[in-house]
Tab-separated table of C-alpha atoms and ligand atoms in Angstrom:
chain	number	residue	atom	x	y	z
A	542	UNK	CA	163.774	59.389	33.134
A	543	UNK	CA	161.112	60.921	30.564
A	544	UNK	CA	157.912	61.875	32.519
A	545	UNK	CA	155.268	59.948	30.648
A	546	UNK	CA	152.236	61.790	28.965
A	547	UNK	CA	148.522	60.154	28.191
A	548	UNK	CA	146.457	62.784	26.015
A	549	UNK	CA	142.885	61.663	24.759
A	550	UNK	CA	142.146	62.545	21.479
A	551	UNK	CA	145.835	62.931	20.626
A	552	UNK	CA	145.880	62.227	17.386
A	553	UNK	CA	144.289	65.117	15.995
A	554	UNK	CA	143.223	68.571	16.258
A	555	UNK	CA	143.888	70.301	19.598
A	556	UNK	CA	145.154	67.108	21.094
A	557	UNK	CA	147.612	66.506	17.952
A	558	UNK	CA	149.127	69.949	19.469
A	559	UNK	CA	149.216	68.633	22.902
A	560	UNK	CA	150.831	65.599	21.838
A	561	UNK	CA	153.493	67.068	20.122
A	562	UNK	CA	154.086	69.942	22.778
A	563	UNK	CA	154.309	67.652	24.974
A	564	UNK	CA	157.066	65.451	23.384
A	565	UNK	CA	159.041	68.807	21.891
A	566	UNK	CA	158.982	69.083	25.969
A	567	UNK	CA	160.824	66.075	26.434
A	568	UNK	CA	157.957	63.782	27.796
A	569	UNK	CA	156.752	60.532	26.559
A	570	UNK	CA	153.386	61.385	25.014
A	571	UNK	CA	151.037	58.223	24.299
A	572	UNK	CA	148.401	59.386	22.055
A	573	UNK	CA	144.783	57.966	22.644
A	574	UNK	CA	141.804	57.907	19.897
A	575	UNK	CA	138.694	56.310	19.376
A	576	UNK	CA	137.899	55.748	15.930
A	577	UNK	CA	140.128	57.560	13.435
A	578	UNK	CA	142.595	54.942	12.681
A	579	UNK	CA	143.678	56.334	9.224
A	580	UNK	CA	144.247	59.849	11.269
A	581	UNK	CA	145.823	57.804	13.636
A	582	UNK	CA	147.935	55.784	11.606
A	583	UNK	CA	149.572	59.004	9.428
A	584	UNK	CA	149.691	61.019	13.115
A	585	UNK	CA	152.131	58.292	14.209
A	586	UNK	CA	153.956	57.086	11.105
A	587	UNK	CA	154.804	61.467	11.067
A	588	UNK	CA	155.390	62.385	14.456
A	589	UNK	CA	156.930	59.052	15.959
A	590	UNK	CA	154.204	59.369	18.850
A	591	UNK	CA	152.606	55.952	19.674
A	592	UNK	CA	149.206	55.667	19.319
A	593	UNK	CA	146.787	53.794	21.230
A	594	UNK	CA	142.863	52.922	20.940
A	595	UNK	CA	140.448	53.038	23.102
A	596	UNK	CA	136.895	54.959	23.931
A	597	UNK	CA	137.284	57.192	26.451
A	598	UNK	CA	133.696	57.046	27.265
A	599	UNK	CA	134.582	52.841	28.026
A	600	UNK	CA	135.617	52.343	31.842
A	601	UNK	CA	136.900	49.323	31.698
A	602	UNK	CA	138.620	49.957	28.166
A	603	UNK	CA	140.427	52.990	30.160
A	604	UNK	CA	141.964	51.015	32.485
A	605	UNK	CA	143.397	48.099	29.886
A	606	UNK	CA	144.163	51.136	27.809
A	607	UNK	CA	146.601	52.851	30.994
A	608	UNK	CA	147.663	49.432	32.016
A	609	UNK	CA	148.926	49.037	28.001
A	610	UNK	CA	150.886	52.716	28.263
A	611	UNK	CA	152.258	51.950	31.355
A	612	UNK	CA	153.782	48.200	30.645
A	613	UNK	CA	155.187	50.049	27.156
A	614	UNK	CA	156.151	53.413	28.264
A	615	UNK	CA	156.436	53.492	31.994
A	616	UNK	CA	154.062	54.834	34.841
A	617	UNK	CA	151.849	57.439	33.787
A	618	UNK	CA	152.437	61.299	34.810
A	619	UNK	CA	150.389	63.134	32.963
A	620	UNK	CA	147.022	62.594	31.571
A	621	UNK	CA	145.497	65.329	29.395
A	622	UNK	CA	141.617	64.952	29.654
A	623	UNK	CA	141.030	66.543	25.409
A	624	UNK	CA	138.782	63.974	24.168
A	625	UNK	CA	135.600	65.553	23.037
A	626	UNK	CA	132.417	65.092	20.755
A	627	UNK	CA	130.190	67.444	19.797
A	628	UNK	CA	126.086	66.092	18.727
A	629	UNK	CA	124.754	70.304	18.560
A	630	UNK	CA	121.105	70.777	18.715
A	631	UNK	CA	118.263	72.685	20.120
A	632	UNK	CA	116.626	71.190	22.940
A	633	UNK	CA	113.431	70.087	21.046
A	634	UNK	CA	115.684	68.458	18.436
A	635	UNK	CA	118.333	66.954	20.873
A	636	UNK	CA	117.883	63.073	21.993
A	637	UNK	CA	118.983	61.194	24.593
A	638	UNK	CA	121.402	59.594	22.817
A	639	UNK	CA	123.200	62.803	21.890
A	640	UNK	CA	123.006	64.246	25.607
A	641	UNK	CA	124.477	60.721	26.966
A	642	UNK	CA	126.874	60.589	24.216
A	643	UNK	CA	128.608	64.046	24.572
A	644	UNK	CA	127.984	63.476	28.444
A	645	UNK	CA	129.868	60.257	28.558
A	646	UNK	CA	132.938	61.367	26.545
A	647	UNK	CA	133.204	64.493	27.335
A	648	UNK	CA	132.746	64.116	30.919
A	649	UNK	CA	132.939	60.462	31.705
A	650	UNK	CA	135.724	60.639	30.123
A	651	UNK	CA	137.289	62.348	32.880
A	652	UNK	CA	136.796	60.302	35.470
A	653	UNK	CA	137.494	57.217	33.808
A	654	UNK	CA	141.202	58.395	32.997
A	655	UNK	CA	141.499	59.700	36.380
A	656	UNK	CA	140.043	56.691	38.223
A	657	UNK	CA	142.972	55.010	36.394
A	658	UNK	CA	145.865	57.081	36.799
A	659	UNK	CA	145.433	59.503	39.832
A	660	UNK	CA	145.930	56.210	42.603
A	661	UNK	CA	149.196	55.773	40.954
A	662	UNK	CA	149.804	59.687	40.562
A	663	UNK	CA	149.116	60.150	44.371
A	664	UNK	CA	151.046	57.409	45.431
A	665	UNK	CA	154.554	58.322	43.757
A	666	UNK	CA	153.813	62.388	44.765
A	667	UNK	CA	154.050	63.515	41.449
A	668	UNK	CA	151.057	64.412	38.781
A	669	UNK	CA	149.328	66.702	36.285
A	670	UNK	CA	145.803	66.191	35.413
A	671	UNK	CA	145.145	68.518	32.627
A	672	UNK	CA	141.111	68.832	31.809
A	673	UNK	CA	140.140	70.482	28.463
A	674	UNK	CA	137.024	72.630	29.337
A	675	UNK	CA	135.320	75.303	27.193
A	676	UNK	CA	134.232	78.660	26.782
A	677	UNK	CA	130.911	77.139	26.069
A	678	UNK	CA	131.183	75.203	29.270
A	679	UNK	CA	131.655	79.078	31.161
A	680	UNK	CA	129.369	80.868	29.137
A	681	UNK	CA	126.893	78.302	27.573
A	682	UNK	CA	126.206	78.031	23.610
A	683	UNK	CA	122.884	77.669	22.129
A	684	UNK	CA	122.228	74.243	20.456
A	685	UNK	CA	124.558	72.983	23.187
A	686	UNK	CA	123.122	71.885	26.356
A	687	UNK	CA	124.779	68.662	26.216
A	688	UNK	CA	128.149	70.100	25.329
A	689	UNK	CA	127.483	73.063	27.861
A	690	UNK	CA	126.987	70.323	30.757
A	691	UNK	CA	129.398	68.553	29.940
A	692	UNK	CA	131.996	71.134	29.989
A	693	UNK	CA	130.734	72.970	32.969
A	694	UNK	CA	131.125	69.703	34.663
A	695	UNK	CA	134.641	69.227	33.677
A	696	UNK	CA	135.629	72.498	35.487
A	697	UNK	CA	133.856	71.508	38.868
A	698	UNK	CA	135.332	68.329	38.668
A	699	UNK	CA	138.265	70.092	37.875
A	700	UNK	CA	138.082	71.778	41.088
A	701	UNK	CA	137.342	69.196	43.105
A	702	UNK	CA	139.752	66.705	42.350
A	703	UNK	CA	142.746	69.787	42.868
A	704	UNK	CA	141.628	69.833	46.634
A	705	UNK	CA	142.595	65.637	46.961
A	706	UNK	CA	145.492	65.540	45.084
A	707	UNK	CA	146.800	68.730	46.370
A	708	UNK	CA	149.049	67.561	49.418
A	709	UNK	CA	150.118	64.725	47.256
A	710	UNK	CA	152.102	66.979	44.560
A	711	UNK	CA	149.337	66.317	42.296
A	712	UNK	CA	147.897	69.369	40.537
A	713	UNK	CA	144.291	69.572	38.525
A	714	UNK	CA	143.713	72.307	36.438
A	715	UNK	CA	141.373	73.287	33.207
A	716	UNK	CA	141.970	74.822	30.137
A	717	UNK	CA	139.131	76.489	28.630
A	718	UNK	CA	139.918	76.891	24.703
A	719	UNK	CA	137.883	79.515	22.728
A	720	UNK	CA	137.004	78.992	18.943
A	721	UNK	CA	139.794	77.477	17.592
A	722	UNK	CA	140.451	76.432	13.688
A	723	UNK	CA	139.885	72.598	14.045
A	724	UNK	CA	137.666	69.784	12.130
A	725	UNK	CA	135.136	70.718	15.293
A	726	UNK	CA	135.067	74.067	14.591
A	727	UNK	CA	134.935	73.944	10.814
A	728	UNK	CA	131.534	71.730	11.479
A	729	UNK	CA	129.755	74.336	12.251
A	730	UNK	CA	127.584	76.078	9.823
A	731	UNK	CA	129.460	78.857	8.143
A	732	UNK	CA	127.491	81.669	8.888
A	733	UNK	CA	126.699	80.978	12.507
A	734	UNK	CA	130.454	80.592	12.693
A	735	UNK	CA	131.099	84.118	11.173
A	736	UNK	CA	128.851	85.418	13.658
A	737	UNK	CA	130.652	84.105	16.583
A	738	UNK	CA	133.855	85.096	15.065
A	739	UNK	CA	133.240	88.551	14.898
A	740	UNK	CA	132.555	88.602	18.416
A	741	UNK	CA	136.148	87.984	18.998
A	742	UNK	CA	138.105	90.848	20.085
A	743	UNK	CA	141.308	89.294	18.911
A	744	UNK	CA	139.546	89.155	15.550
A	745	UNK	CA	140.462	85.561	14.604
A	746	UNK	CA	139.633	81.873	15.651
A	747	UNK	CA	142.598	80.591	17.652
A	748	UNK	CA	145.061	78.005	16.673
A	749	UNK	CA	145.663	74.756	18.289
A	750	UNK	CA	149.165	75.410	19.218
A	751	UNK	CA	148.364	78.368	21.520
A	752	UNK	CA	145.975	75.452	23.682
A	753	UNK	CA	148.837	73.217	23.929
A	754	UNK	CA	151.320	75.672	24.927
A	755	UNK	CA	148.669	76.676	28.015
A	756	UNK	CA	149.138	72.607	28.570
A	757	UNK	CA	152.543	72.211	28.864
A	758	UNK	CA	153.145	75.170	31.193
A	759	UNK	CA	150.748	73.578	33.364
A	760	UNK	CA	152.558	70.581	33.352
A	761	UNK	CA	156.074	72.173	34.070
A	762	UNK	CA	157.909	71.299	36.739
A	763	UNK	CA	157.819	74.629	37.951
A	764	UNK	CA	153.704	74.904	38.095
A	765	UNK	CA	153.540	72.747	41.279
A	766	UNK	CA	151.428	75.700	42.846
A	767	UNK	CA	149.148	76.016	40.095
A	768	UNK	CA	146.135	74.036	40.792
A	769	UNK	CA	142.610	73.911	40.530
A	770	UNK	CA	142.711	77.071	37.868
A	771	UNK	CA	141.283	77.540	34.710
A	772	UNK	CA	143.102	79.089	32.206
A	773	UNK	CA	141.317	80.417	29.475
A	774	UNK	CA	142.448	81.130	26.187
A	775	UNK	CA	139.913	82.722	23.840
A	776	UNK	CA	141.102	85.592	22.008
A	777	UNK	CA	139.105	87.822	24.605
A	778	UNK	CA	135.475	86.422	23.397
A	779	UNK	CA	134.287	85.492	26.987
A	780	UNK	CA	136.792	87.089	30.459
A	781	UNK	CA	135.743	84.942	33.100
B	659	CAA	N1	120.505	82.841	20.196
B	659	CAA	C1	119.162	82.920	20.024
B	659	CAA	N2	118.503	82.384	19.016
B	659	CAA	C2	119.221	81.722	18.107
B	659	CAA	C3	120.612	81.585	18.183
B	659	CAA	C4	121.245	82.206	19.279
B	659	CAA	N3	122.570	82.127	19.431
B	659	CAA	N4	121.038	80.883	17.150
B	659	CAA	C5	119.966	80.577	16.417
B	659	CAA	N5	118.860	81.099	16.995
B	659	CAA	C6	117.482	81.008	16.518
B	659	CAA	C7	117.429	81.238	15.031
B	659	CAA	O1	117.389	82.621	14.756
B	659	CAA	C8	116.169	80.516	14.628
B	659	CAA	O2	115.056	81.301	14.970
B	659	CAA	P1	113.760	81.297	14.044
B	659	CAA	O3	113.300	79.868	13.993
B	659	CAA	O4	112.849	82.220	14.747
B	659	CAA	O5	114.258	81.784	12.710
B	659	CAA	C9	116.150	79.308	15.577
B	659	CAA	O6	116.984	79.680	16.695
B	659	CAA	C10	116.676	78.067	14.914
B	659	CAA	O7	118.055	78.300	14.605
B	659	CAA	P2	118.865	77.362	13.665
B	659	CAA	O8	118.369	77.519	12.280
B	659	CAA	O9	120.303	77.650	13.879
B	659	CAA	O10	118.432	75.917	14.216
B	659	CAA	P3	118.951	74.555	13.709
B	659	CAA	O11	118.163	73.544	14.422
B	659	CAA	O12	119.023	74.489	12.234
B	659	CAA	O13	120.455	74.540	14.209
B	659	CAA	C11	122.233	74.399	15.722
B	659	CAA	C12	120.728	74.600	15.555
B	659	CAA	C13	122.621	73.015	15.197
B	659	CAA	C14	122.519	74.439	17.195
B	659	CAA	C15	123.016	75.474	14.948
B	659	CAA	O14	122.538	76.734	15.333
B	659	CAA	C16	124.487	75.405	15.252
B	659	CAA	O15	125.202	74.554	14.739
B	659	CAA	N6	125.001	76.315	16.096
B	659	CAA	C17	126.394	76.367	16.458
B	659	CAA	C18	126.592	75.723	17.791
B	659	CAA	C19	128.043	75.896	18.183
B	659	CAA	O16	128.568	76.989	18.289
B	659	CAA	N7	128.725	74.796	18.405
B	659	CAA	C20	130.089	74.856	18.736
B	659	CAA	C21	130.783	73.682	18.151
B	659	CAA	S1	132.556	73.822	18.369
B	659	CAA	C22	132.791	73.582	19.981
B	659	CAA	O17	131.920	73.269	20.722
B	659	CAA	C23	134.210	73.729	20.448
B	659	CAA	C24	134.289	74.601	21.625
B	659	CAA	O18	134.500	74.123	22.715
B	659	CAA	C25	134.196	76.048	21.439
């Protein structure tokens, strides 16, 4: 039987990629979003992928959400952490809100799709827990402490959670994307943008495809020894 796939944020942008890697793979991807319904909607009525609502940042709503996959699609395998917000801002101009927003999401996130999934993961002796991290998470990005956190957090938790569900054929590992050419990326001013472009090497903001083709190869059959890595894919901008 079809492994079965949860990616947050699935609908769209790096985690539309995922989605449909994923499935071209042969898995059953269920695609998760927030808000976006008319994204949503078009995503599915395309690419035949369910999709399913919930916030990511919503503990509770996580577990109804899994419970929902799993009674439609089977017990879950995978769960690709790609759910992300971005509220940019200097320090002085950041609130609270915005740090426990992107905090919440971004990392909460996390552990709310792990607290549901990785019992169940553990118990049959088979998962993949794929976090999506960022270079700014490594190397820090002004106007970003939030983000930063977040994302730095993502790849200790990362770390952490490899070491508990490593005897259990259960492997953890990040990816940490570079600059790449989605509705994220394109929110940022255009001339701070061409400034961080052209400290590429590659010479070019990547493209969501080559983040979900790091994804599936992590969870291959054949990348049971792989865990607790980051893999880093950003066109040579930051070599961790
Ligand atoms: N380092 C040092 N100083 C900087 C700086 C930098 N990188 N960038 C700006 N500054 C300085 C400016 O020169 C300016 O100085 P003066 O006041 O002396 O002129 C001051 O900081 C204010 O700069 P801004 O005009 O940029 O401030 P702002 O409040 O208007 O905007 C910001 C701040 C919203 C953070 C804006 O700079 C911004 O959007 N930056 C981009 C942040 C970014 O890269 N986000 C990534 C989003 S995509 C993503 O996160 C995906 C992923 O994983 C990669």
């Amino acid at each position: 039987m079809a492994r079965v796939a949860i990616v947050t944020g699935g609908t769209r942008g790096i985690g539309e990629a995922i989605s449909l890697a994923l499935r071209d793979a042969g898995v059953a991807v269920a695609a998760n979003y927030a808000g976006n319904e008319e994204r949503a909607r078009a995503f599915t009525e395309k690419t035949g992928i369910r999709s399913y609502k919930w916030d990511v940042a919503d503990y509770d709503a996580c577990h109804k959400g899994v419970e929902q996959v799993e009674a439609e699609l089977g017990p879950v395998d995978i769960v690709v952490n790609n759910a992300g917000i971005t509220r940019d801002g200097t320090l002085l101009k950041m609130t609270y809100q915005d740090w426990k927003d992107v905090m919440d999401t971004n990392l909460g996130g996390c552990f709310n799709m792990a607290k549901s999934t990785f019992p169940g993961m553990r118990a049959r002796g088979w998962g993949r827990i794929v976090n999506i991290g960022s270079i700014n998470g490594q190397a820090g990005q002004y106007g970003q402490v939030n983000y930063a956190a977040a994302k730095s957090g993502i790849h200790g938790f990362t770390k952490a959670l490899a070491q508990e569900g490593a005897k259990s054929g259960v492997t953890v590992n990040a990816i940490a994307p570079g600059y790449i050419d989605t509705d994220m990326v394109a929110a940022v001013p255009q001339d701070v943008l061409a400034k961080i472009v052209a400290k590429i090497p590659v010479g070019r903001l990547g493209h969501a495809e080559e983040i979900a083709r790091g994804v599936v190869f992590l969870c291959g059959e054949e990348a049971g020894f792989v865990t607790g890595s980051t893999l880093s894919i950003n066109g040579g901008q930051h070599m961790y």
